[in-house]
Amino acid sequence: EVQLQASGGGLVQAGGSLRLSCVASGFTFDDYAIGWFRQAPGKEREGVVCTTNSDGYTYYIDSVKGRFFISTDNVRNTVYLQMNSLKPEDTAVYYCVADPAACGSPSTSWGQGTQVTVSS
């Protein structure tokens, strides 16, 4: 069973940084697409970043390119999201995801979410 435990959210001022962590179990990183989604109040959930270790392909949504960076630690089975130059519009609940094929597909497993709040 795939399990994802996210942490690291909090309150930060605009321009600041946070690093989210997600400890994963039940699958091998090299065999899965892993990433982060977010959902802001009153908005639909959106994919922020997705990466596949097998081919090194990583996709970022345009609004976070150059500010957010995903990394994985295959020894600790942990995926990180380094978020820099945070903006109030980055405020959302962030979810760690994993899928055998593509992030956000019907078979995607979701973590419990961690709240990120960016004050102006």
mmCIF file of C-alpha atoms in Angstrom, residues 1-9 18-29 32-37 49 51 53 69-83 94-99 103 108-114 116:
data_model
loop_
_atom_site.group_PDB
_atom_site.id
_atom_site.type_symbol
_atom_site.label_atom_id
_atom_site.label_comp_id
_atom_site.label_asym_id
_atom_site.label_seq_id
_atom_site.Cartn_x
_atom_site.Cartn_y
_atom_site.Cartn_z
ATOM 1 C CA GLU A 1 0.000 0.000 0.000
ATOM 2 C CA VAL A 2 1.326 3.411 -0.987
ATOM 3 C CA GLN A 3 1.533 5.826 1.941
ATOM 4 C CA LEU A 4 2.607 9.463 1.807
ATOM 5 C CA GLN A 5 3.212 11.655 4.852
ATOM 6 C CA ALA A 6 3.761 15.342 4.102
ATOM 7 C CA SER A 7 5.110 17.959 6.467
ATOM 8 C CA GLY A 8 6.890 21.282 6.510
ATOM 9 C CA GLY A 9 4.082 23.714 5.843
ATOM 10 C CA LEU A 18 9.820 26.815 2.942
ATOM 11 C CA ARG A 19 10.785 23.222 2.326
ATOM 12 C CA LEU A 20 8.098 20.595 2.266
ATOM 13 C CA SER A 21 8.934 16.961 2.915
ATOM 14 C CA CYS A 22 7.029 13.826 2.064
ATOM 15 C CA VAL A 23 8.035 10.463 3.466
ATOM 16 C CA ALA A 24 6.843 7.688 1.194
ATOM 17 C CA SER A 25 6.431 3.951 1.606
ATOM 18 C CA GLY A 26 4.961 1.052 -0.296
ATOM 19 C CA PHE A 27 6.638 1.653 -3.645
ATOM 20 C CA THR A 28 9.981 2.184 -5.343
ATOM 21 C CA PHE A 29 10.770 5.739 -6.402
ATOM 22 C CA TYR A 32 6.708 5.913 -9.940
ATOM 23 C CA ALA A 33 5.943 9.463 -10.908
ATOM 24 C CA ILE A 34 5.999 11.625 -7.772
ATOM 25 C CA GLY A 35 5.150 15.229 -7.211
ATOM 26 C CA TRP A 36 3.100 17.883 -5.489
ATOM 27 C CA PHE A 37 -0.350 19.320 -6.020
ATOM 28 C CA VAL A 49 5.374 19.660 -10.118
ATOM 29 C CA THR A 51 8.981 14.098 -11.689
ATOM 30 C CA ASN A 53 13.187 9.266 -11.663
ATOM 31 C CA PHE A 69 12.447 22.799 -6.902
ATOM 32 C CA ILE A 70 11.651 19.141 -6.341
ATOM 33 C CA SER A 71 14.217 16.632 -5.175
ATOM 34 C CA THR A 72 14.202 13.055 -3.972
ATOM 35 C CA ASP A 73 16.219 11.055 -1.492
ATOM 36 C CA ASN A 74 15.908 7.431 -2.509
ATOM 37 C CA VAL A 75 17.671 6.234 0.643
ATOM 38 C CA ARG A 76 15.223 7.997 2.958
ATOM 39 C CA ASN A 77 12.282 7.487 0.580
ATOM 40 C CA THR A 78 11.565 11.171 0.852
ATOM 41 C CA VAL A 79 10.589 13.762 -1.703
ATOM 42 C CA TYR A 80 11.155 17.442 -1.033
ATOM 43 C CA LEU A 81 9.716 20.637 -2.431
ATOM 44 C CA GLN A 82 11.946 23.645 -1.914
ATOM 45 C CA MET A 83 9.853 26.780 -2.311
ATOM 46 C CA TYR A 94 0.009 21.152 -0.629
ATOM 47 C CA TYR A 95 -0.368 17.439 -1.325
ATOM 48 C CA CYS A 96 2.326 14.919 -2.056
ATOM 49 C CA VAL A 97 1.332 12.432 -4.790
ATOM 50 C CA ALA A 98 2.647 9.265 -6.345
ATOM 51 C CA ASP A 99 1.506 7.250 -9.322
ATOM 52 C CA CYS A 103 0.783 12.487 -11.421
ATOM 53 C CA THR A 108 -2.691 8.484 -8.049
ATOM 54 C CA SER A 109 -2.134 8.114 -4.313
ATOM 55 C CA TRP A 110 -2.438 11.270 -2.205
ATOM 56 C CA GLY A 111 -0.862 12.339 1.052
ATOM 57 C CA GLN A 112 -2.829 14.178 3.720
ATOM 58 C CA GLY A 113 -1.757 17.706 2.781
ATOM 59 C CA THR A 114 0.179 20.408 4.556
ATOM 60 C CA VAL A 116 1.283 26.772 3.352
#
